[in-house]
PDB file of C-alpha atoms in Angstrom:
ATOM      1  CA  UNK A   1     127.207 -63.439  24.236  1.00  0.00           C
ATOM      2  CA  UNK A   2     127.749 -64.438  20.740  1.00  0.00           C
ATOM      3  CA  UNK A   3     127.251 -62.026  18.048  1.00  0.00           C
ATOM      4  CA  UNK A   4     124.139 -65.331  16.964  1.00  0.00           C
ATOM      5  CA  UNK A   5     122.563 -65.141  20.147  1.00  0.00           C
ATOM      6  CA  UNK A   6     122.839 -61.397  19.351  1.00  0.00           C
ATOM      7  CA  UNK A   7     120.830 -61.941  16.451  1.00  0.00           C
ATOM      8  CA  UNK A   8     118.583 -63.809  17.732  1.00  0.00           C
ATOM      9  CA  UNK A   9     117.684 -61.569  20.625  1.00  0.00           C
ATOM     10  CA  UNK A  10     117.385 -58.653  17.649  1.00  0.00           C
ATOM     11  CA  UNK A  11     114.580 -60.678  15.754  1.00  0.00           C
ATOM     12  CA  UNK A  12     112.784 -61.815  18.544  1.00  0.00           C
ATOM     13  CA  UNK A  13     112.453 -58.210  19.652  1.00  0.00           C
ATOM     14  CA  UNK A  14     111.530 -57.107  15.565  1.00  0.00           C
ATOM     15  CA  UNK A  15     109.051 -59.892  16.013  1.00  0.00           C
ATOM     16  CA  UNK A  16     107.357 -58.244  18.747  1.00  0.00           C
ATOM     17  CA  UNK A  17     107.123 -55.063  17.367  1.00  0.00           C
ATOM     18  CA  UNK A  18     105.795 -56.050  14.173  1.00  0.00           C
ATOM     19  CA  UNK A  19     103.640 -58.267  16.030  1.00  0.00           C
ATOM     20  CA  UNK A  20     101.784 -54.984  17.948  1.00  0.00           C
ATOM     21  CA  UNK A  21     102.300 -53.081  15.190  1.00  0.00           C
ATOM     22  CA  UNK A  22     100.261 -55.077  13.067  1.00  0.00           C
ATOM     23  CA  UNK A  23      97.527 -55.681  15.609  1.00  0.00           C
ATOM     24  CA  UNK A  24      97.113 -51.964  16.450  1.00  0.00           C
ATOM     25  CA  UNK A  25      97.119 -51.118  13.129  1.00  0.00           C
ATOM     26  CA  UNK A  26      94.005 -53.949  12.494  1.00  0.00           C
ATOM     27  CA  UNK A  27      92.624 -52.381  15.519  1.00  0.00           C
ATOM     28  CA  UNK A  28      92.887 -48.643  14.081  1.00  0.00           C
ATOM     29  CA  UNK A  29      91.318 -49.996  10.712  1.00  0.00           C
ATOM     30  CA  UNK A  30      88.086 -51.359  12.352  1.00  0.00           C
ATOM     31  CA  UNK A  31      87.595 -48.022  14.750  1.00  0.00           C
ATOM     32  CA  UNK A  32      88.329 -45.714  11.107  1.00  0.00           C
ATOM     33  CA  UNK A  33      85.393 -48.713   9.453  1.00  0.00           C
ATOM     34  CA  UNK A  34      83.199 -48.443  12.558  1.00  0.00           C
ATOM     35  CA  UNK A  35      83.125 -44.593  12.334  1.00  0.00           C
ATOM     36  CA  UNK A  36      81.965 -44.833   8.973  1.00  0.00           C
ATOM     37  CA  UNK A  37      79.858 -46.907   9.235  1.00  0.00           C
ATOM     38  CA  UNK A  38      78.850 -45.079  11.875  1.00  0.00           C
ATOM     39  CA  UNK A  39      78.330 -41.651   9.256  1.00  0.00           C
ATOM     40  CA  UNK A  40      76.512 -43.703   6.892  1.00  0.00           C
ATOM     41  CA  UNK A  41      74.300 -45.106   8.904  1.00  0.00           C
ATOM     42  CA  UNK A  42      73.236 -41.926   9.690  1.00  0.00           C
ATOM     43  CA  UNK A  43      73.208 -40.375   6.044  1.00  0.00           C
ATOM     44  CA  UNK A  44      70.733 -43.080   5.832  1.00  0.00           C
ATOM     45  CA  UNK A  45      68.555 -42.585   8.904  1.00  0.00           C
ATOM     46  CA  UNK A  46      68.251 -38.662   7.224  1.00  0.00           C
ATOM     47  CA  UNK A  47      67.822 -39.530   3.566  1.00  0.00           C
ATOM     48  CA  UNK A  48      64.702 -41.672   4.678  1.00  0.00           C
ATOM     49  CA  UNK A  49      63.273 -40.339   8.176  1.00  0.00           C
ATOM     50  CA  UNK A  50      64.346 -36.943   7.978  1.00  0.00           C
ATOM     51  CA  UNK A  51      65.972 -34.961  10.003  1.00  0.00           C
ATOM     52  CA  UNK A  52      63.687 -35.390  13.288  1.00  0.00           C
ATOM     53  CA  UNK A  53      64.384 -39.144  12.960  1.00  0.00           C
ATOM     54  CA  UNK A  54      68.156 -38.312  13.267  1.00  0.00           C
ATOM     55  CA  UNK A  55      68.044 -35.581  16.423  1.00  0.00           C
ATOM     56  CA  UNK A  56      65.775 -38.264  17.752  1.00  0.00           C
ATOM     57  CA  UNK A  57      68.801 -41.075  17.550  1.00  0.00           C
ATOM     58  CA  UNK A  58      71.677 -38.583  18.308  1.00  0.00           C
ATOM     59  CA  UNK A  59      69.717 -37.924  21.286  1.00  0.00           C
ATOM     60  CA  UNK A  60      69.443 -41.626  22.343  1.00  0.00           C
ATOM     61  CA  UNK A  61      73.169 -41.934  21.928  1.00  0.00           C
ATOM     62  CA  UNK A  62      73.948 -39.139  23.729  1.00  0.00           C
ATOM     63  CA  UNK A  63      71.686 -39.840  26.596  1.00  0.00           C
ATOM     64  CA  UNK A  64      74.029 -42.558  27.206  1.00  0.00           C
ATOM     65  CA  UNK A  65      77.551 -41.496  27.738  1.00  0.00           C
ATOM     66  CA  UNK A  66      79.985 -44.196  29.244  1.00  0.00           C
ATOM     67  CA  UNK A  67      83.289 -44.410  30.339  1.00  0.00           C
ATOM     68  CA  UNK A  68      85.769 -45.259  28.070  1.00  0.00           C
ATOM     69  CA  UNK A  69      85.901 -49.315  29.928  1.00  0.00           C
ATOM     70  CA  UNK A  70      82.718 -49.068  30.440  1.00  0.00           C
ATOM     71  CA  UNK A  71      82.139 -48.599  26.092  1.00  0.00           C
ATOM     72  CA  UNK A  72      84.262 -51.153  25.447  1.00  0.00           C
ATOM     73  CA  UNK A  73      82.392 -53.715  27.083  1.00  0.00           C
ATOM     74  CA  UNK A  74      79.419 -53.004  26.373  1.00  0.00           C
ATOM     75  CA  UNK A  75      79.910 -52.117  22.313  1.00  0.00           C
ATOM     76  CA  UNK A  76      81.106 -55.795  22.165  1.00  0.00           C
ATOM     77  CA  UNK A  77      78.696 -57.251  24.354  1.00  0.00           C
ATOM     78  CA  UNK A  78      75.598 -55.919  21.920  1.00  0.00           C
ATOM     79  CA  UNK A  79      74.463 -53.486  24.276  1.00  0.00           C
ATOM     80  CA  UNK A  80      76.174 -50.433  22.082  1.00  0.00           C
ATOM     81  CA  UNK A  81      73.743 -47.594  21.496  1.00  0.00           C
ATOM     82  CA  UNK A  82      74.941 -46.293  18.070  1.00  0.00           C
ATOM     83  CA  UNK A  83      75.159 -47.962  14.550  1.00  0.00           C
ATOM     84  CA  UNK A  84      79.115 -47.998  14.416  1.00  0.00           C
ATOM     85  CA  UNK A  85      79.749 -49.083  17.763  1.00  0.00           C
ATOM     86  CA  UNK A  86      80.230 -53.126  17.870  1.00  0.00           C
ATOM     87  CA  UNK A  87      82.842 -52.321  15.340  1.00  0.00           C
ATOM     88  CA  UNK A  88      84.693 -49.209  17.432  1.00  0.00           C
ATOM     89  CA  UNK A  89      84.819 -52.013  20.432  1.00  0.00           C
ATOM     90  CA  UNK A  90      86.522 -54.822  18.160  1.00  0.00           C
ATOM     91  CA  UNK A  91      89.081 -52.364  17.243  1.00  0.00           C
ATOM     92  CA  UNK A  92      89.842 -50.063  20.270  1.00  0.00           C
ATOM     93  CA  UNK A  93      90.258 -54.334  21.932  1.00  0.00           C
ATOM     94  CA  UNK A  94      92.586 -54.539  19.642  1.00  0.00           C
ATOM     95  CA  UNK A  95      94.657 -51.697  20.214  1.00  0.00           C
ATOM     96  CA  UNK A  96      94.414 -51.326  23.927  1.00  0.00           C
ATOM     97  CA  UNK A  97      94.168 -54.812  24.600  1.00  0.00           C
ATOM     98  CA  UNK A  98      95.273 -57.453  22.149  1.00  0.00           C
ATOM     99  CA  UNK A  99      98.376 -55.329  20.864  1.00  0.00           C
ATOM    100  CA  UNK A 100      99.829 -54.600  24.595  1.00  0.00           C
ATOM    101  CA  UNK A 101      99.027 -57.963  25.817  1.00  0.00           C
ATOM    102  CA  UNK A 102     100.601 -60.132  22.739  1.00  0.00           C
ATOM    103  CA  UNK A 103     103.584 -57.389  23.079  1.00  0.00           C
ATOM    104  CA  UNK A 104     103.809 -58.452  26.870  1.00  0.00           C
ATOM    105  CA  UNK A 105     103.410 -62.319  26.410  1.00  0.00           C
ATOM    106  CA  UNK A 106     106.395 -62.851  23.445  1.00  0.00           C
ATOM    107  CA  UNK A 107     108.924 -60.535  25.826  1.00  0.00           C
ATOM    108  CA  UNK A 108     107.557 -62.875  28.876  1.00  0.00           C
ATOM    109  CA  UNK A 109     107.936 -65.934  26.373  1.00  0.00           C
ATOM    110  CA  UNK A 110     111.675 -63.945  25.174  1.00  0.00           C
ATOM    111  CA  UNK A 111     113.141 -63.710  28.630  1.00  0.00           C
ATOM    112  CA  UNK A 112     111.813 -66.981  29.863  1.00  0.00           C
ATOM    113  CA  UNK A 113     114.040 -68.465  26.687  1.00  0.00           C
ATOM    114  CA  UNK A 114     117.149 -66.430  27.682  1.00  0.00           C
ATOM    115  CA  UNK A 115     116.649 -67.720  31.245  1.00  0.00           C
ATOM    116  CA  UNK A 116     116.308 -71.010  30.496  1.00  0.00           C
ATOM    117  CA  UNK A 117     119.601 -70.770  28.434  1.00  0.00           C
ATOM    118  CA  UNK A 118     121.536 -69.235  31.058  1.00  0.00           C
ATOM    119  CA  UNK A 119     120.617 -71.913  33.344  1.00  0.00           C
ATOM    120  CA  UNK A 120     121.076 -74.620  31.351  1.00  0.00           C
ATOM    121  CA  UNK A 121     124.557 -72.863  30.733  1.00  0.00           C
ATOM    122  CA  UNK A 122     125.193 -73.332  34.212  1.00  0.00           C
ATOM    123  CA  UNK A 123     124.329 -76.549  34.349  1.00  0.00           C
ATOM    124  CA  UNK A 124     126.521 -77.838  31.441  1.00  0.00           C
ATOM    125  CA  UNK A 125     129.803 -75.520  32.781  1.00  0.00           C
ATOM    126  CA  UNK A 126     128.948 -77.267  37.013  1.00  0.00           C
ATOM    127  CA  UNK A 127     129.293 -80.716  35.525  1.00  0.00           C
ATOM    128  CA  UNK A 128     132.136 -80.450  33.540  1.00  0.00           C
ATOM    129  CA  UNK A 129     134.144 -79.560  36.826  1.00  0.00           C
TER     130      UNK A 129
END
């Protein structure tokens, strides 16, 4: 293999890296915002209900504990029991989900590419005998 094809191989893989890396770290972002969020909204809920208001809510959050799958679907299908968690479900998609799955797709898309080289190699080196 030349030392180009070399190189190229290199920055396709530096590509996917920075590709997860960037959507885990968007992902890590919006679960950091939706905890926050999360915190403030129930600052708030104290400040102006009191603090009966706010056992009353942690209770109704607690009440409904879910599996970790089971969170994720449902915090970005609107059915999320707490203040913070549509945004916790964006990001934990998009760094169990999106992140893996674009990681998985350019090394699919990467070694289809080198594949398709090698055979084409073939091809070329059959005909000229």
């Amino acid at each position: 293999m030349s030392n180009r094809n070399r190189t190229a191989m290199a920055v396709s893989f530096k590509f996917v890296l920075i590709v997860a890396a960037v959507l885990a770290a968007i992902g890590c972002i919006l679960v950091f915002s939706g905890c926050a969020f999360e915190a403030q909204s129930q600052l708030n809920l104290l400040r102006a209900s009191g603090p009966a208001a706010l056992d009353a809510y942690l209770a109704h959050v607690d009440s409904h504990q879910l599996s970790f799958a089971a969170y994720m679907f449902e915090s970005v299908s609107g059915h999320g029991y707490a203040y913070g968690s549509f945004l916790q479900g964006v990001g934990f998609w998009f760094v169990f989900v999106l992140a893996p799955l674009s990681a998985a797709l350019l090394v699919a898309v990467r070694w289809l590419a080198s594949r398709d080289r090698s055979v084409s190699l073939r091809h070329r080196l059959a005909a000229a005998h």
